[in-house]
PDB file of C-alpha atoms in Angstrom:
ATOM      1  CA  GLY M 773      54.267 -49.875-111.177  1.00  0.00           C
ATOM      2  CA  TRP M 774      54.929 -46.268-111.262  1.00  0.00           C
ATOM      3  CA  ALA M 775      52.012 -45.205-109.043  1.00  0.00           C
ATOM      4  CA  GLY M 776      53.143 -42.694-106.398  1.00  0.00           C
ATOM      5  CA  ALA M 777      56.549 -41.842-108.343  1.00  0.00           C
ATOM      6  CA  ALA M 778      56.005 -38.339-108.185  1.00  0.00           C
ATOM      7  CA  SER M 779      55.286 -38.176-104.463  1.00  0.00           C
ATOM      8  CA  GLY M 780      58.271 -40.299-103.920  1.00  0.00           C
ATOM      9  CA  ALA M 781      60.609 -37.973-106.064  1.00  0.00           C
ATOM     10  CA  ALA M 782      59.626 -35.247-103.731  1.00  0.00           C
ATOM     11  CA  TYR M 783      60.992 -36.962-100.762  1.00  0.00           C
ATOM     12  CA  VAL M 784      64.112 -37.769-102.743  1.00  0.00           C
ATOM     13  CA  CYS M 785      64.477 -34.203-103.582  1.00  0.00           C
ATOM     14  CA  ALA M 786      64.126 -33.119-100.092  1.00  0.00           C
ATOM     15  CA  ALA M 787      66.488 -35.811 -98.640  1.00  0.00           C
ATOM     16  CA  TRP M 788      69.239 -34.708-101.094  1.00  0.00           C
ATOM     17  CA  THR M 789      68.710 -31.022-100.443  1.00  0.00           C
ATOM     18  CA  ALA M 790      69.095 -31.741 -96.699  1.00  0.00           C
ATOM     19  CA  ALA M 791      72.251 -33.752 -97.559  1.00  0.00           C
ATOM     20  CA  ALA M 792      73.754 -30.866 -99.553  1.00  0.00           C
ATOM     21  CA  ILE M 793      72.951 -28.213 -96.966  1.00  0.00           C
ATOM     22  CA  ALA M 794      74.657 -30.599 -94.222  1.00  0.00           C
ATOM     23  CA  ALA M 795      77.555 -30.934 -96.388  1.00  0.00           C
ATOM     24  CA  ALA M 796      77.879 -27.275 -96.987  1.00  0.00           C
ATOM     25  CA  VAL M 797      77.633 -26.601 -93.271  1.00  0.00           C
ATOM     26  CA  GLY M 798      80.135 -29.051 -92.407  1.00  0.00           C
ATOM     27  CA  LEU M 799      82.653 -27.630 -94.735  1.00  0.00           C
ATOM     28  CA  ASP M 800      82.230 -23.889 -93.945  1.00  0.00           C
ATOM     29  CA  ARG M 801      80.448 -22.606 -90.888  1.00  0.00           C
ATOM     30  CA  ARG M 802      79.749 -19.301 -92.507  1.00  0.00           C
ATOM     31  CA  VAL M 803      77.041 -20.806 -94.444  1.00  0.00           C
ATOM     32  CA  VAL M 804      74.912 -21.481 -91.419  1.00  0.00           C
ATOM     33  CA  VAL M 805      73.804 -17.753 -90.984  1.00  0.00           C
ATOM     34  CA  PRO M 806      72.719 -17.296 -94.583  1.00  0.00           C
ATOM     35  CA  LEU M 807      70.846 -20.569 -94.560  1.00  0.00           C
ATOM     36  CA  LEU M 808      68.927 -19.762 -91.413  1.00  0.00           C
ATOM     37  CA  GLY M 809      68.224 -16.137 -93.013  1.00  0.00           C
ATOM     38  CA  LEU M 810      66.779 -17.842 -96.012  1.00  0.00           C
ATOM     39  CA  VAL M 811      64.399 -20.137 -93.731  1.00  0.00           C
ATOM     40  CA  VAL M 812      63.398 -16.982 -91.842  1.00  0.00           C
ATOM     41  CA  PHE M 813      62.619 -15.105 -95.068  1.00  0.00           C
ATOM     42  CA  GLY M 814      60.858 -17.965 -96.390  1.00  0.00           C
ATOM     43  CA  THR M 815      58.528 -17.708 -93.395  1.00  0.00           C
ATOM     44  CA  MET M 816      58.019 -14.090 -93.912  1.00  0.00           C
ATOM     45  CA  LEU M 817      57.294 -14.653 -97.835  1.00  0.00           C
ATOM     46  CA  GLU M 818      54.845 -17.283 -97.158  1.00  0.00           C
ATOM     47  CA  ILE M 819      52.881 -15.390 -94.753  1.00  0.00           C
ATOM     48  CA  ALA M 820      52.928 -12.492 -97.345  1.00  0.00           C
ATOM     49  CA  GLU M 821      51.673 -14.841 -99.991  1.00  0.00           C
ATOM     50  CA  SER M 822      48.984 -16.187 -97.655  1.00  0.00           C
ATOM     51  CA  TRP M 823      47.622 -13.035 -96.165  1.00  0.00           C
ATOM     52  CA  LEU M 824      45.613 -11.603 -98.884  1.00  0.00           C
ATOM     53  CA  ALA M 825      43.785 -14.879 -99.573  1.00  0.00           C
ATOM     54  CA  TRP M 826      42.858 -15.409 -96.062  1.00  0.00           C
ATOM     55  CA  TRP M 827      41.877 -11.700 -95.474  1.00  0.00           C
ATOM     56  CA  GLY M 828      39.885 -11.921 -98.674  1.00  0.00           C
ATOM     57  CA  SER M 829      37.939 -14.713 -97.374  1.00  0.00           C
ATOM     58  CA  GLU M 830      36.339 -12.052 -94.950  1.00  0.00           C
ATOM     59  CA  ASP M 831      36.194 -14.733 -92.323  1.00  0.00           C
ATOM     60  CA  PRO M 832      38.835 -15.214 -89.584  1.00  0.00           C
ATOM     61  CA  THR M 833      37.575 -18.500 -88.539  1.00  0.00           C
ATOM     62  CA  LYS M 834      38.449 -20.018 -91.899  1.00  0.00           C
ATOM     63  CA  PRO M 835      41.923 -21.609 -91.598  1.00  0.00           C
ATOM     64  CA  MET M 836      44.976 -19.968 -92.984  1.00  0.00           C
ATOM     65  CA  VAL M 837      46.688 -22.509 -95.626  1.00  0.00           C
ATOM     66  CA  GLY M 838      48.842 -20.276 -97.723  1.00  0.00           C
ATOM     67  CA  THR M 839      50.104 -21.626-100.821  1.00  0.00           C
ATOM     68  CA  PHE M 840      49.996 -25.366 -99.538  1.00  0.00           C
ATOM     69  CA  PHE M 841      46.200 -25.749-100.178  1.00  0.00           C
ATOM     70  CA  TRP M 842      46.193 -27.624 -96.541  1.00  0.00           C
ATOM     71  CA  TRP M 843      46.843 -26.188 -93.105  1.00  0.00           C
ATOM     72  CA  ASP M 844      49.167 -29.105 -91.899  1.00  0.00           C
ATOM     73  CA  PRO M 845      52.114 -28.470 -94.535  1.00  0.00           C
ATOM     74  CA  PHE M 846      51.581 -24.842 -94.191  1.00  0.00           C
ATOM     75  CA  ALA M 847      51.931 -24.893 -90.343  1.00  0.00           C
ATOM     76  CA  GLY M 848      54.935 -27.105 -90.682  1.00  0.00           C
ATOM     77  CA  TYR M 849      56.463 -24.937 -93.117  1.00  0.00           C
ATOM     78  CA  LEU M 850      56.213 -21.778 -90.814  1.00  0.00           C
ATOM     79  CA  LEU M 851      57.470 -23.788 -87.836  1.00  0.00           C
ATOM     80  CA  ALA M 852      61.054 -23.853 -88.632  1.00  0.00           C
ATOM     81  CA  GLY M 853      61.073 -20.017 -89.670  1.00  0.00           C
ATOM     82  CA  SER M 854      59.262 -18.946 -86.561  1.00  0.00           C
ATOM     83  CA  VAL M 855      61.222 -20.841 -84.061  1.00  0.00           C
ATOM     84  CA  ILE M 856      64.480 -19.634 -85.759  1.00  0.00           C
ATOM     85  CA  GLY M 857      63.060 -15.975 -85.779  1.00  0.00           C
ATOM     86  CA  TYR M 858      62.511 -16.284 -82.047  1.00  0.00           C
ATOM     87  CA  GLY M 859      66.192 -17.504 -81.458  1.00  0.00           C
ATOM     88  CA  VAL M 860      67.547 -14.760 -83.526  1.00  0.00           C
ATOM     89  CA  TRP M 861      65.406 -12.252 -81.627  1.00  0.00           C
ATOM     90  CA  LEU M 862      66.892 -13.423 -78.351  1.00  0.00           C
ATOM     91  CA  ARG M 863      70.453 -13.631 -79.462  1.00  0.00           C
ATOM     92  CA  GLY M 864      70.595 -11.063 -82.262  1.00  0.00           C
ATOM     93  CA  ARG M 865      71.282  -7.299 -82.143  1.00  0.00           C
ATOM     94  CA  ARG M 866      69.620  -4.555 -83.907  1.00  0.00           C
ATOM     95  CA  ALA M 867      68.462  -5.294 -87.548  1.00  0.00           C
ATOM     96  CA  PRO M 868      68.895  -9.094 -87.459  1.00  0.00           C
ATOM     97  CA  ALA M 869      66.882  -9.122 -84.015  1.00  0.00           C
ATOM     98  CA  ALA M 870      64.138  -6.899 -85.515  1.00  0.00           C
ATOM     99  CA  LEU M 871      63.795  -9.226 -88.330  1.00  0.00           C
ATOM    100  CA  GLY M 872      63.706 -12.298 -86.151  1.00  0.00           C
ATOM    101  CA  LEU M 873      60.962 -10.636 -84.155  1.00  0.00           C
ATOM    102  CA  VAL M 874      58.902  -9.977 -87.318  1.00  0.00           C
ATOM    103  CA  ALA M 875      59.436 -13.514 -88.486  1.00  0.00           C
ATOM    104  CA  PHE M 876      58.449 -14.811 -85.105  1.00  0.00           C
ATOM    105  CA  ALA M 877      55.412 -12.635 -84.857  1.00  0.00           C
ATOM    106  CA  LEU M 878      54.167 -13.240 -88.429  1.00  0.00           C
ATOM    107  CA  GLY M 879      54.842 -17.011 -88.110  1.00  0.00           C
ATOM    108  CA  SER M 880      52.761 -17.116 -84.996  1.00  0.00           C
ATOM    109  CA  VAL M 881      49.956 -15.642 -86.689  1.00  0.00           C
ATOM    110  CA  GLY M 882      50.110 -18.410 -89.433  1.00  0.00           C
ATOM    111  CA  LEU M 883      50.549 -20.900 -86.964  1.00  0.00           C
ATOM    112  CA  ALA M 884      47.605 -19.931 -84.766  1.00  0.00           C
ATOM    113  CA  TYR M 885      45.248 -19.451 -87.686  1.00  0.00           C
ATOM    114  CA  SER M 886      46.281 -22.651 -89.613  1.00  0.00           C
ATOM    115  CA  THR M 887      44.439 -24.896 -87.063  1.00  0.00           C
ATOM    116  CA  SER M 888      47.175 -27.337 -87.042  1.00  0.00           C
ATOM    117  CA  ARG M 889      47.197 -28.882 -83.631  1.00  0.00           C
ATOM    118  CA  ALA M 890      50.485 -30.799 -84.028  1.00  0.00           C
ATOM    119  CA  ALA M 891      52.550 -27.833 -85.416  1.00  0.00           C
ATOM    120  CA  ASP M 892      50.959 -25.510 -82.714  1.00  0.00           C
ATOM    121  CA  GLY M 893      52.012 -28.019 -80.010  1.00  0.00           C
ATOM    122  CA  CYS M 894      55.474 -28.498 -81.560  1.00  0.00           C
ATOM    123  CA  PHE M 895      55.782 -24.584 -81.757  1.00  0.00           C
ATOM    124  CA  VAL M 896      54.806 -24.224 -77.995  1.00  0.00           C
ATOM    125  CA  VAL M 897      57.230 -26.825 -76.895  1.00  0.00           C
ATOM    126  CA  ALA M 898      60.179 -25.292 -79.106  1.00  0.00           C
ATOM    127  CA  VAL M 899      59.444 -21.584 -77.739  1.00  0.00           C
ATOM    128  CA  VAL M 900      59.581 -23.052 -74.067  1.00  0.00           C
ATOM    129  CA  VAL M 901      62.712 -24.869 -74.619  1.00  0.00           C
ATOM    130  CA  ILE M 902      64.377 -22.036 -76.549  1.00  0.00           C
ATOM    131  CA  THR M 903      63.263 -19.672 -73.611  1.00  0.00           C
ATOM    132  CA  ILE M 904      64.556 -22.156 -70.870  1.00  0.00           C
ATOM    133  CA  ALA M 905      67.740 -22.201 -72.801  1.00  0.00           C
ATOM    134  CA  HIS M 906      68.258 -18.557 -73.008  1.00  0.00           C
ATOM    135  CA  LEU M 907      67.240 -18.007 -69.260  1.00  0.00           C
ATOM    136  CA  ILE M 908      70.121 -20.316 -68.275  1.00  0.00           C
ATOM    137  CA  GLY M 909      72.397 -17.243 -68.943  1.00  0.00           C
ATOM    138  CA  GLY M 910      70.519 -15.223 -66.287  1.00  0.00           C
ATOM    139  CA  TRP M 911      67.187 -13.617 -65.445  1.00  0.00           C
ATOM    140  CA  SER M 912      68.240 -10.465 -67.124  1.00  0.00           C
ATOM    141  CA  ALA M 913      67.278 -12.205 -70.393  1.00  0.00           C
ATOM    142  CA  LEU M 914      63.651 -12.584 -69.152  1.00  0.00           C
ATOM    143  CA  ARG M 915      62.775  -9.090 -70.327  1.00  0.00           C
ATOM    144  CA  ARG M 916      63.703 -10.018 -73.954  1.00  0.00           C
ATOM    145  CA  CYS M 917      61.862 -13.346 -73.855  1.00  0.00           C
ATOM    146  CA  ALA M 918      58.723 -11.656 -72.409  1.00  0.00           C
ATOM    147  CA  VAL M 919      58.805  -8.967 -74.990  1.00  0.00           C
ATOM    148  CA  GLY M 920      59.080 -11.572 -78.012  1.00  0.00           C
ATOM    149  CA  ILE M 921      56.251 -13.691 -76.704  1.00  0.00           C
ATOM    150  CA  ALA M 922      53.959 -10.688 -75.799  1.00  0.00           C
ATOM    151  CA  VAL M 923      54.347  -9.191 -79.273  1.00  0.00           C
ATOM    152  CA  ALA M 924      53.736 -12.648 -81.096  1.00  0.00           C
ATOM    153  CA  GLY M 925      50.698 -13.153 -79.058  1.00  0.00           C
ATOM    154  CA  LEU M 926      49.360  -9.568 -79.418  1.00  0.00           C
ATOM    155  CA  VAL M 927      49.918  -9.711 -83.278  1.00  0.00           C
ATOM    156  CA  ALA M 928      48.181 -13.109 -83.365  1.00  0.00           C
ATOM    157  CA  TRP M 929      45.306 -11.804 -81.414  1.00  0.00           C
ATOM    158  CA  GLY M 930      45.101  -8.405 -83.282  1.00  0.00           C
ATOM    159  CA  VAL M 931      44.750  -9.857 -86.885  1.00  0.00           C
ATOM    160  CA  GLY M 932      41.662 -11.811 -86.032  1.00  0.00           C
ATOM    161  CA  GLY M 933      39.329  -8.930 -85.770  1.00  0.00           C
ATOM    162  CA  PRO M 934      38.896  -5.094 -86.620  1.00  0.00           C
ATOM    163  CA  PRO M 935      40.187  -3.361 -88.574  1.00  0.00           C
ATOM    164  CA  PHE M 936      40.921  -6.544 -90.716  1.00  0.00           C
ATOM    165  CA  PHE M 937      37.753  -8.267 -90.145  1.00  0.00           C
ATOM    166  CA  PRO M 938      34.277  -7.144 -89.067  1.00  0.00           C
ATOM    167  CA  HIS M 939      34.128  -9.419 -86.136  1.00  0.00           C
ATOM    168  CA  ARG M 940      36.710 -11.053 -83.880  1.00  0.00           C
ATOM    169  CA  ALA M 941      37.848 -14.460 -84.044  1.00  0.00           C
ATOM    170  CA  GLN M 942      40.299 -15.893 -81.341  1.00  0.00           C
ATOM    171  CA  PRO M 943      43.523 -17.316 -82.491  1.00  0.00           C
ATOM    172  CA  LEU M 944      43.354 -21.317 -82.313  1.00  0.00           C
ATOM    173  CA  THR M 945      39.704 -21.050 -83.000  1.00  0.00           C
ATOM    174  CA  GLY M 946      39.721 -23.930 -85.251  1.00  0.00           C
ATOM    175  CA  THR M 947      41.920 -26.012 -83.097  1.00  0.00           C
ATOM    176  CA  LEU M 948      39.517 -26.351 -79.862  1.00  0.00           C
TER     177      LEU M 948
END
């Protein structure tokens, strides 16, 4: 019968969207930067949408789920924008680099407190691979890598306690 048709339709829409984006990128390379910008913006928007609900729970040990109502899709959604934000931070200049760092740091918060072990593992692997690829150009890039990772780590650690919550919860609390 038609059981599961709505779920199947979502996958069909995602596949057609991916095909349309691939076609647009293939036709005009200038499309890549705005599309990546939308992914990064989507990550920041999702964190903005999920922050008040998570903060309002008054318990930082509860998973951050955003508008997805489950932590795995939430973390999967944040993964791409966070990793792209890190890449933009490493390669960008001025305002785009700053926005990339903000997306990377905020995405790190969502990923750390989402309790999704799979997304956290993929995130760590992606950050390590991007860092190694960036360092191939020379050790002078190490400072920028260290700053980005330090900012993301400090922000993820900082939001789990005062002044936002009365007690401190460590990032990855729910995943250990």
